[in-house]
Amino acid sequence: MNTFSRITGTGSYLPEKILSNKDLESMVDTSDQWIRERTGIVKRHIAADGQTTCDLAQQAAQLAIEAAGKTPREIDLIVVATTTPDKVFPSTACLLQQRLNANGCAAFDVQAVCTGFIYALSVADKFVSTGAAHCALVVGAETFSRVVDWTDRSTCVLFGDGAGAVVLEASEVQGILSSHLHADGAYENLLHVPGGISRGFDLADTEGDPRYTHMKGNEVFKMAVNTLGRIVDETLNANGMKKSDVDWLVPHQANIRIINATARKLNISMEKVVVTVDQHGNTSAASVPLALDTAVRDGRIQRDEVLLLEAFGGGFTWGSVLLRY
Ligand code: UT7
């Protein structure tokens, strides 16, 4: 009999400190009205000084493990999607493993920026459905505020910190139906942090500070809308499903206008779209599992419903997971 993988628990965590649109008005030349109208964001959460990506990941992971009725010792794979790791090495997954006392299992990070959780979930599904793992912890966690230039209004209003996690277990029932991953490195410079460990941070060829996120917002926006529209078709076609078969769209939370466009493409009413971007802005790899956990815990998403998870981000990377919850 084939082994499938299925989500058995979800969790999420947002740091305590809140930065509102009003707060941003006193930091850069922006307004609450502009941010709400152009992005849908009302506030974002910011990690405290000294609070790291692993700290956020740990909170979300513990909740997911508890919801799945598991103990950390039963976890046999940890995949963490992050762009903002605590250390250059070891991976945040290894740090998390030690924190959870889940020692001994495979643990590694995946880096696909905002599409990171979709990549991580797809990788974990491959492990579980081939029998290489039985109980995987999949986390998306970011302290993206650390790579934001807080004097640049074109980016600083958009991002925030957070973490989300799921436990993915071997199952006779097919949970994950399919996953679809893509990347096109030709768009490297439209959304990137130019500096890095190998290139260094003292870069003569860079306008602005190479430590922080640079984005050509409008071009990214158009690409995101078109690409996510295409991936809806790709995902449904691969499963022989119709748009009306999808119960919930759980999209990457970057901009309400991008989410609206994907919902229109899917012909799904906004009541069936999980929107949390207003509450925490773009948390990169954390945003899809944050939205998923929110709608599971408030009772909107029910067992056996069909969910379409999708994301688009730096790379460019984009992808989707279709699953029966
Ligand atoms: O996670 C995946 C990657 N990220 C994304 O998906 C983000 C994609 N991009 C976006 O969400 C949108 O492009 C933004 C929200 C970043 C910008 O919205 P936009 O409608 O594309 O605005 P724009 O960049 O075309 O700028 C419109 C105007 C400009 O002024 P002028 O030239 O028309 O006078 C900007 O200077 O808005 C101005 N502007 C701002 N005004 C107030 C840009 N940022 C701000 C701001 N406050 N924070």
PDB file of N, CA and C in Angstrom, residues 214-302:
ATOM      1  N   HIS A 214      16.069  44.917  -1.063  1.00  0.00           N
ATOM      2  CA  HIS A 214      15.824  45.846  -2.169  1.00  0.00           C
ATOM      3  C   HIS A 214      14.750  45.226  -3.043  1.00  0.00           C
ATOM      4  N   MET A 215      13.750  46.011  -3.402  1.00  0.00           N
ATOM      5  CA  MET A 215      12.666  45.423  -4.191  1.00  0.00           C
ATOM      6  C   MET A 215      12.129  46.426  -5.201  1.00  0.00           C
ATOM      7  N   LYS A 216      11.961  45.964  -6.438  1.00  0.00           N
ATOM      8  CA  LYS A 216      11.227  46.745  -7.434  1.00  0.00           C
ATOM      9  C   LYS A 216       9.761  46.297  -7.311  1.00  0.00           C
ATOM     10  N   GLY A 217       9.063  46.950  -6.362  1.00  0.00           N
ATOM     11  CA  GLY A 217       7.750  46.482  -5.913  1.00  0.00           C
ATOM     12  C   GLY A 217       6.749  46.256  -7.026  1.00  0.00           C
ATOM     13  N   ASN A 218       6.663  47.248  -7.921  1.00  0.00           N
ATOM     14  CA  ASN A 218       5.645  47.162  -8.956  1.00  0.00           C
ATOM     15  C   ASN A 218       5.879  46.003  -9.915  1.00  0.00           C
ATOM     16  N   GLU A 219       7.166  45.779 -10.287  1.00  0.00           N
ATOM     17  CA  GLU A 219       7.482  44.662 -11.188  1.00  0.00           C
ATOM     18  C   GLU A 219       7.247  43.319 -10.492  1.00  0.00           C
ATOM     19  N   VAL A 220       7.598  43.250  -9.199  1.00  0.00           N
ATOM     20  CA  VAL A 220       7.364  42.017  -8.437  1.00  0.00           C
ATOM     21  C   VAL A 220       5.859  41.751  -8.363  1.00  0.00           C
ATOM     22  N   PHE A 221       5.114  42.800  -8.131  1.00  0.00           N
ATOM     23  CA  PHE A 221       3.656  42.692  -8.025  1.00  0.00           C
ATOM     24  C   PHE A 221       3.063  42.058  -9.280  1.00  0.00           C
ATOM     25  N   LYS A 222       3.443  42.578 -10.438  1.00  0.00           N
ATOM     26  CA  LYS A 222       2.867  42.072 -11.705  1.00  0.00           C
ATOM     27  C   LYS A 222       3.252  40.608 -11.926  1.00  0.00           C
ATOM     28  N   MET A 223       4.519  40.301 -11.666  1.00  0.00           N
ATOM     29  CA  MET A 223       4.976  38.914 -11.836  1.00  0.00           C
ATOM     30  C   MET A 223       4.215  37.985 -10.881  1.00  0.00           C
ATOM     31  N   ALA A 224       4.044  38.431  -9.654  1.00  0.00           N
ATOM     32  CA  ALA A 224       3.372  37.594  -8.648  1.00  0.00           C
ATOM     33  C   ALA A 224       1.940  37.279  -9.099  1.00  0.00           C
ATOM     34  N   VAL A 225       1.228  38.295  -9.556  1.00  0.00           N
ATOM     35  CA  VAL A 225      -0.167  38.093  -9.966  1.00  0.00           C
ATOM     36  C   VAL A 225      -0.239  37.107 -11.139  1.00  0.00           C
ATOM     37  N   ASN A 226       0.605  37.316 -12.155  1.00  0.00           N
ATOM     38  CA  ASN A 226       0.561  36.437 -13.339  1.00  0.00           C
ATOM     39  C   ASN A 226       0.973  35.012 -12.996  1.00  0.00           C
ATOM     40  N   THR A 227       2.046  34.889 -12.236  1.00  0.00           N
ATOM     41  CA  THR A 227       2.598  33.573 -11.937  1.00  0.00           C
ATOM     42  C   THR A 227       1.656  32.763 -11.051  1.00  0.00           C
ATOM     43  N   LEU A 228       1.065  33.422 -10.065  1.00  0.00           N
ATOM     44  CA  LEU A 228       0.161  32.704  -9.167  1.00  0.00           C
ATOM     45  C   LEU A 228      -1.119  32.309  -9.901  1.00  0.00           C
ATOM     46  N   GLY A 229      -1.531  33.126 -10.857  1.00  0.00           N
ATOM     47  CA  GLY A 229      -2.680  32.753 -11.691  1.00  0.00           C
ATOM     48  C   GLY A 229      -2.387  31.467 -12.454  1.00  0.00           C
ATOM     49  N   ARG A 230      -1.161  31.367 -12.997  1.00  0.00           N
ATOM     50  CA  ARG A 230      -0.788  30.164 -13.761  1.00  0.00           C
ATOM     51  C   ARG A 230      -0.711  28.935 -12.864  1.00  0.00           C
ATOM     52  N   ILE A 231      -0.209  29.123 -11.655  1.00  0.00           N
ATOM     53  CA  ILE A 231      -0.018  27.940 -10.801  1.00  0.00           C
ATOM     54  C   ILE A 231      -1.352  27.367 -10.304  1.00  0.00           C
ATOM     55  N   VAL A 232      -2.365  28.191 -10.247  1.00  0.00           N
ATOM     56  CA  VAL A 232      -3.703  27.686  -9.914  1.00  0.00           C
ATOM     57  C   VAL A 232      -4.112  26.648 -10.962  1.00  0.00           C
ATOM     58  N   ASP A 233      -3.964  27.008 -12.256  1.00  0.00           N
ATOM     59  CA  ASP A 233      -4.331  26.085 -13.339  1.00  0.00           C
ATOM     60  C   ASP A 233      -3.472  24.828 -13.297  1.00  0.00           C
ATOM     61  N   GLU A 234      -2.163  25.022 -13.142  1.00  0.00           N
ATOM     62  CA  GLU A 234      -1.238  23.879 -13.121  1.00  0.00           C
ATOM     63  C   GLU A 234      -1.635  22.880 -12.024  1.00  0.00           C
ATOM     64  N   THR A 235      -1.949  23.404 -10.851  1.00  0.00           N
ATOM     65  CA  THR A 235      -2.250  22.550  -9.701  1.00  0.00           C
ATOM     66  C   THR A 235      -3.555  21.784  -9.910  1.00  0.00           C
ATOM     67  N   LEU A 236      -4.577  22.488 -10.377  1.00  0.00           N
ATOM     68  CA  LEU A 236      -5.877  21.827 -10.577  1.00  0.00           C
ATOM     69  C   LEU A 236      -5.789  20.808 -11.704  1.00  0.00           C
ATOM     70  N   ASN A 237      -5.124  21.177 -12.803  1.00  0.00           N
ATOM     71  CA  ASN A 237      -4.988  20.245 -13.932  1.00  0.00           C
ATOM     72  C   ASN A 237      -4.275  18.964 -13.510  1.00  0.00           C
ATOM     73  N   ALA A 238      -3.227  19.093 -12.700  1.00  0.00           N
ATOM     74  CA  ALA A 238      -2.446  17.920 -12.278  1.00  0.00           C
ATOM     75  C   ALA A 238      -3.305  16.944 -11.470  1.00  0.00           C
ATOM     76  N   ASN A 239      -4.363  17.459 -10.865  1.00  0.00           N
ATOM     77  CA  ASN A 239      -5.216  16.612 -10.022  1.00  0.00           C
ATOM     78  C   ASN A 239      -6.574  16.317 -10.651  1.00  0.00           C
ATOM     79  N   GLY A 240      -6.748  16.778 -11.892  1.00  0.00           N
ATOM     80  CA  GLY A 240      -8.038  16.581 -12.555  1.00  0.00           C
ATOM     81  C   GLY A 240      -9.177  17.208 -11.760  1.00  0.00           C
ATOM     82  N   MET A 241      -8.893  18.342 -11.142  1.00  0.00           N
ATOM     83  CA  MET A 241      -9.918  18.991 -10.303  1.00  0.00           C
ATOM     84  C   MET A 241     -10.421  20.284 -10.935  1.00  0.00           C
ATOM     85  N   LYS A 242     -11.594  20.681 -10.499  1.00  0.00           N
ATOM     86  CA  LYS A 242     -12.173  21.952 -10.952  1.00  0.00           C
ATOM     87  C   LYS A 242     -11.942  23.012  -9.870  1.00  0.00           C
ATOM     88  N   LYS A 243     -12.071  24.258 -10.277  1.00  0.00           N
ATOM     89  CA  LYS A 243     -11.912  25.358  -9.308  1.00  0.00           C
ATOM     90  C   LYS A 243     -12.857  25.176  -8.127  1.00  0.00           C
ATOM     91  N   SER A 244     -14.060  24.703  -8.421  1.00  0.00           N
ATOM     92  CA  SER A 244     -15.068  24.579  -7.360  1.00  0.00           C
ATOM     93  C   SER A 244     -14.751  23.443  -6.375  1.00  0.00           C
ATOM     94  N   ASP A 245     -13.741  22.607  -6.688  1.00  0.00           N
ATOM     95  CA  ASP A 245     -13.349  21.545  -5.759  1.00  0.00           C
ATOM     96  C   ASP A 245     -12.519  22.080  -4.587  1.00  0.00           C
ATOM     97  N   VAL A 246     -12.002  23.308  -4.734  1.00  0.00           N
ATOM     98  CA  VAL A 246     -11.149  23.864  -3.675  1.00  0.00           C
ATOM     99  C   VAL A 246     -12.028  24.522  -2.616  1.00  0.00           C
ATOM    100  N   ASP A 247     -11.868  24.077  -1.347  1.00  0.00           N
ATOM    101  CA  ASP A 247     -12.664  24.649  -0.258  1.00  0.00           C
ATOM    102  C   ASP A 247     -12.047  25.923   0.296  1.00  0.00           C
ATOM    103  N   TRP A 248     -10.698  25.942   0.358  1.00  0.00           N
ATOM    104  CA  TRP A 248     -10.011  27.094   0.950  1.00  0.00           C
ATOM    105  C   TRP A 248      -8.750  27.437   0.159  1.00  0.00           C
ATOM    106  N   LEU A 249      -8.571  28.720  -0.102  1.00  0.00           N
ATOM    107  CA  LEU A 249      -7.288  29.215  -0.608  1.00  0.00           C
ATOM    108  C   LEU A 249      -6.502  29.749   0.585  1.00  0.00           C
ATOM    109  N   VAL A 250      -5.294  29.207   0.773  1.00  0.00           N
ATOM    110  CA  VAL A 250      -4.422  29.678   1.862  1.00  0.00           C
ATOM    111  C   VAL A 250      -3.179  30.277   1.207  1.00  0.00           C
ATOM    112  N   PRO A 251      -3.234  31.559   0.867  1.00  0.00           N
ATOM    113  CA  PRO A 251      -2.171  32.154   0.064  1.00  0.00           C
ATOM    114  C   PRO A 251      -1.039  32.750   0.907  1.00  0.00           C
ATOM    115  N   HIS A 252       0.099  32.961   0.259  1.00  0.00           N
ATOM    116  CA  HIS A 252       1.159  33.768   0.865  1.00  0.00           C
ATOM    117  C   HIS A 252       0.596  35.153   1.143  1.00  0.00           C
ATOM    118  N   GLN A 253       0.910  35.685   2.310  1.00  0.00           N
ATOM    119  CA  GLN A 253       0.322  36.957   2.747  1.00  0.00           C
ATOM    120  C   GLN A 253       1.311  38.084   2.492  1.00  0.00           C
ATOM    121  N   ALA A 254       1.317  38.613   1.267  1.00  0.00           N
ATOM    122  CA  ALA A 254       2.226  39.724   0.949  1.00  0.00           C
ATOM    123  C   ALA A 254       1.445  41.013   0.746  1.00  0.00           C
ATOM    124  N   ASN A 255       0.339  40.917   0.023  1.00  0.00           N
ATOM    125  CA  ASN A 255      -0.413  42.113  -0.337  1.00  0.00           C
ATOM    126  C   ASN A 255      -1.848  41.679  -0.644  1.00  0.00           C
ATOM    127  N   ILE A 256      -2.831  42.319  -0.044  1.00  0.00           N
ATOM    128  CA  ILE A 256      -4.228  41.909  -0.233  1.00  0.00           C
ATOM    129  C   ILE A 256      -4.619  41.981  -1.710  1.00  0.00           C
ATOM    130  N   ARG A 257      -3.994  42.885  -2.463  1.00  0.00           N
ATOM    131  CA  ARG A 257      -4.369  43.004  -3.880  1.00  0.00           C
ATOM    132  C   ARG A 257      -3.894  41.783  -4.674  1.00  0.00           C
ATOM    133  N   ILE A 258      -2.741  41.214  -4.296  1.00  0.00           N
ATOM    134  CA  ILE A 258      -2.265  39.988  -4.956  1.00  0.00           C
ATOM    135  C   ILE A 258      -3.196  38.826  -4.579  1.00  0.00           C
ATOM    136  N   ILE A 259      -3.586  38.778  -3.312  1.00  0.00           N
ATOM    137  CA  ILE A 259      -4.485  37.708  -2.837  1.00  0.00           C
ATOM    138  C   ILE A 259      -5.831  37.807  -3.558  1.00  0.00           C
ATOM    139  N   ASN A 260      -6.359  39.023  -3.672  1.00  0.00           N
ATOM    140  CA  ASN A 260      -7.636  39.213  -4.386  1.00  0.00           C
ATOM    141  C   ASN A 260      -7.546  38.714  -5.824  1.00  0.00           C
ATOM    142  N   ALA A 261      -6.425  39.015  -6.480  1.00  0.00           N
ATOM    143  CA  ALA A 261      -6.261  38.623  -7.890  1.00  0.00           C
ATOM    144  C   ALA A 261      -6.254  37.099  -8.019  1.00  0.00           C
ATOM    145  N   THR A 262      -5.571  36.409  -7.092  1.00  0.00           N
ATOM    146  CA  THR A 262      -5.523  34.943  -7.157  1.00  0.00           C
ATOM    147  C   THR A 262      -6.901  34.357  -6.857  1.00  0.00           C
ATOM    148  N   ALA A 263      -7.616  34.972  -5.922  1.00  0.00           N
ATOM    149  CA  ALA A 263      -8.967  34.497  -5.599  1.00  0.00           C
ATOM    150  C   ALA A 263      -9.876  34.642  -6.817  1.00  0.00           C
ATOM    151  N   ARG A 264      -9.733  35.763  -7.550  1.00  0.00           N
ATOM    152  CA  ARG A 264     -10.550  35.961  -8.763  1.00  0.00           C
ATOM    153  C   ARG A 264     -10.243  34.884  -9.786  1.00  0.00           C
ATOM    154  N   LYS A 265      -8.939  34.578  -9.939  1.00  0.00           N
ATOM    155  CA  LYS A 265      -8.506  33.553 -10.884  1.00  0.00           C
ATOM    156  C   LYS A 265      -9.131  32.199 -10.536  1.00  0.00           C
ATOM    157  N   LEU A 266      -9.240  31.947  -9.236  1.00  0.00           N
ATOM    158  CA  LEU A 266      -9.779  30.670  -8.751  1.00  0.00           C
ATOM    159  C   LEU A 266     -11.303  30.715  -8.693  1.00  0.00           C
ATOM    160  N   ASN A 267     -11.839  31.903  -8.949  1.00  0.00           N
ATOM    161  CA  ASN A 267     -13.310  32.060  -8.910  1.00  0.00           C
ATOM    162  C   ASN A 267     -13.873  31.677  -7.542  1.00  0.00           C
ATOM    163  N   ILE A 268     -13.123  32.012  -6.503  1.00  0.00           N
ATOM    164  CA  ILE A 268     -13.515  31.622  -5.149  1.00  0.00           C
ATOM    165  C   ILE A 268     -13.911  32.896  -4.395  1.00  0.00           C
ATOM    166  N   SER A 269     -14.945  32.810  -3.560  1.00  0.00           N
ATOM    167  CA  SER A 269     -15.359  34.012  -2.836  1.00  0.00           C
ATOM    168  C   SER A 269     -14.344  34.315  -1.730  1.00  0.00           C
ATOM    169  N   MET A 270     -14.212  35.594  -1.375  1.00  0.00           N
ATOM    170  CA  MET A 270     -13.199  35.977  -0.375  1.00  0.00           C
ATOM    171  C   MET A 270     -13.503  35.357   0.990  1.00  0.00           C
ATOM    172  N   GLU A 271     -14.723  34.883   1.185  1.00  0.00           N
ATOM    173  CA  GLU A 271     -15.041  34.176   2.447  1.00  0.00           C
ATOM    174  C   GLU A 271     -14.291  32.852   2.545  1.00  0.00           C
ATOM    175  N   LYS A 272     -13.838  32.341   1.392  1.00  0.00           N
ATOM    176  CA  LYS A 272     -13.131  31.062   1.365  1.00  0.00           C
ATOM    177  C   LYS A 272     -11.627  31.251   1.180  1.00  0.00           C
ATOM    178  N   VAL A 273     -11.174  32.475   1.435  1.00  0.00           N
ATOM    179  CA  VAL A 273      -9.744  32.779   1.338  1.00  0.00           C
ATOM    180  C   VAL A 273      -9.264  33.175   2.737  1.00  0.00           C
ATOM    181  N   VAL A 274      -8.192  32.546   3.207  1.00  0.00           N
ATOM    182  CA  VAL A 274      -7.676  32.885   4.531  1.00  0.00           C
ATOM    183  C   VAL A 274      -6.776  34.113   4.397  1.00  0.00           C
ATOM    184  N   VAL A 275      -7.199  35.198   5.009  1.00  0.00           N
ATOM    185  CA  VAL A 275      -6.441  36.459   4.937  1.00  0.00           C
ATOM    186  C   VAL A 275      -5.970  36.833   6.338  1.00  0.00           C
ATOM    187  N   THR A 276      -4.661  36.927   6.512  1.00  0.00           N
ATOM    188  CA  THR A 276      -4.098  37.367   7.794  1.00  0.00           C
ATOM    189  C   THR A 276      -3.100  38.500   7.601  1.00  0.00           C
ATOM    190  N   VAL A 277      -2.918  38.914   6.333  1.00  0.00           N
ATOM    191  CA  VAL A 277      -1.899  39.927   6.027  1.00  0.00           C
ATOM    192  C   VAL A 277      -2.135  41.210   6.807  1.00  0.00           C
ATOM    193  N   ASP A 278      -3.396  41.533   7.093  1.00  0.00           N
ATOM    194  CA  ASP A 278      -3.709  42.741   7.860  1.00  0.00           C
ATOM    195  C   ASP A 278      -3.074  42.688   9.253  1.00  0.00           C
ATOM    196  N   GLN A 279      -2.974  41.495   9.817  1.00  0.00           N
ATOM    197  CA  GLN A 279      -2.505  41.320  11.193  1.00  0.00           C
ATOM    198  C   GLN A 279      -0.988  41.272  11.350  1.00  0.00           C
ATOM    199  N   HIS A 280      -0.259  40.880  10.279  1.00  0.00           N
ATOM    200  CA  HIS A 280       1.188  40.708  10.467  1.00  0.00           C
ATOM    201  C   HIS A 280       2.045  41.040   9.253  1.00  0.00           C
ATOM    202  N   GLY A 281       1.446  41.598   8.201  1.00  0.00           N
ATOM    203  CA  GLY A 281       2.249  41.946   7.032  1.00  0.00           C
ATOM    204  C   GLY A 281       2.878  40.715   6.409  1.00  0.00           C
ATOM    205  N   ASN A 282       3.891  40.951   5.597  1.00  0.00           N
ATOM    206  CA  ASN A 282       4.571  39.852   4.908  1.00  0.00           C
ATOM    207  C   ASN A 282       5.641  39.257   5.826  1.00  0.00           C
ATOM    208  N   THR A 283       5.395  38.039   6.300  1.00  0.00           N
ATOM    209  CA  THR A 283       6.376  37.359   7.172  1.00  0.00           C
ATOM    210  C   THR A 283       7.164  36.314   6.389  1.00  0.00           C
ATOM    211  N   SER A 284       7.223  36.489   5.072  1.00  0.00           N
ATOM    212  CA  SER A 284       8.039  35.621   4.210  1.00  0.00           C
ATOM    213  C   SER A 284       7.664  34.149   4.424  1.00  0.00           C
ATOM    214  N   ALA A 285       8.630  33.295   4.735  1.00  0.00           N
ATOM    215  CA  ALA A 285       8.354  31.844   4.817  1.00  0.00           C
ATOM    216  C   ALA A 285       7.334  31.477   5.890  1.00  0.00           C
ATOM    217  N   ALA A 286       7.068  32.384   6.817  1.00  0.00           N
ATOM    218  CA  ALA A 286       6.134  32.063   7.909  1.00  0.00           C
ATOM    219  C   ALA A 286       4.680  32.291   7.514  1.00  0.00           C
ATOM    220  N   SER A 287       4.430  32.992   6.416  1.00  0.00           N
ATOM    221  CA  SER A 287       3.081  33.513   6.220  1.00  0.00           C
ATOM    222  C   SER A 287       2.044  32.438   5.890  1.00  0.00           C
ATOM    223  N   VAL A 288       2.386  31.456   5.080  1.00  0.00           N
ATOM    224  CA  VAL A 288       1.401  30.414   4.739  1.00  0.00           C
ATOM    225  C   VAL A 288       1.052  29.570   5.975  1.00  0.00           C
ATOM    226  N   PRO A 289       2.040  29.062   6.741  1.00  0.00           N
ATOM    227  CA  PRO A 289       1.649  28.279   7.924  1.00  0.00           C
ATOM    228  C   PRO A 289       0.980  29.118   9.011  1.00  0.00           C
ATOM    229  N   LEU A 290       1.291  30.412   9.077  1.00  0.00           N
ATOM    230  CA  LEU A 290       0.582  31.297  10.018  1.00  0.00           C
ATOM    231  C   LEU A 290      -0.894  31.386   9.648  1.00  0.00           C
ATOM    232  N   ALA A 291      -1.162  31.577   8.359  1.00  0.00           N
ATOM    233  CA  ALA A 291      -2.554  31.681   7.899  1.00  0.00           C
ATOM    234  C   ALA A 291      -3.273  30.355   8.104  1.00  0.00           C
ATOM    235  N   LEU A 292      -2.590  29.259   7.774  1.00  0.00           N
ATOM    236  CA  LEU A 292      -3.190  27.930   7.925  1.00  0.00           C
ATOM    237  C   LEU A 292      -3.581  27.683   9.381  1.00  0.00           C
ATOM    238  N   ASP A 293      -2.642  27.932  10.286  1.00  0.00           N
ATOM    239  CA  ASP A 293      -2.911  27.678  11.708  1.00  0.00           C
ATOM    240  C   ASP A 293      -4.055  28.548  12.220  1.00  0.00           C
ATOM    241  N   THR A 294      -4.096  29.795  11.769  1.00  0.00           N
ATOM    242  CA  THR A 294      -5.163  30.702  12.212  1.00  0.00           C
ATOM    243  C   THR A 294      -6.531  30.129  11.851  1.00  0.00           C
ATOM    244  N   ALA A 295      -6.671  29.676  10.611  1.00  0.00           N
ATOM    245  CA  ALA A 295      -7.988  29.200  10.148  1.00  0.00           C
ATOM    246  C   ALA A 295      -8.323  27.808  10.676  1.00  0.00           C
ATOM    247  N   VAL A 296      -7.294  27.018  11.020  1.00  0.00           N
ATOM    248  CA  VAL A 296      -7.563  25.715  11.665  1.00  0.00           C
ATOM    249  C   VAL A 296      -8.051  25.964  13.093  1.00  0.00           C
ATOM    250  N   ARG A 297      -7.353  26.838  13.809  1.00  0.00           N
ATOM    251  CA  ARG A 297      -7.694  27.056  15.235  1.00  0.00           C
ATOM    252  C   ARG A 297      -9.013  27.793  15.421  1.00  0.00           C
ATOM    253  N   ASP A 298      -9.369  28.683  14.471  1.00  0.00           N
ATOM    254  CA  ASP A 298     -10.659  29.365  14.674  1.00  0.00           C
ATOM    255  C   ASP A 298     -11.820  28.558  14.089  1.00  0.00           C
ATOM    256  N   GLY A 299     -11.520  27.348  13.611  1.00  0.00           N
ATOM    257  CA  GLY A 299     -12.582  26.423  13.215  1.00  0.00           C
ATOM    258  C   GLY A 299     -13.078  26.583  11.785  1.00  0.00           C
ATOM    259  N   ARG A 300     -12.480  27.501  11.021  1.00  0.00           N
ATOM    260  CA  ARG A 300     -12.931  27.647   9.635  1.00  0.00           C
ATOM    261  C   ARG A 300     -12.561  26.424   8.806  1.00  0.00           C
ATOM    262  N   ILE A 301     -11.299  26.013   8.873  1.00  0.00           N
ATOM    263  CA  ILE A 301     -10.858  24.849   8.099  1.00  0.00           C
ATOM    264  C   ILE A 301     -11.202  23.577   8.864  1.00  0.00           C
ATOM    265  N   GLN A 302     -11.912  22.690   8.178  1.00  0.00           N
ATOM    266  CA  GLN A 302     -12.354  21.430   8.791  1.00  0.00           C
ATOM    267  C   GLN A 302     -11.642  20.252   8.135  1.00  0.00           C
TER     268      GLN A 302
END
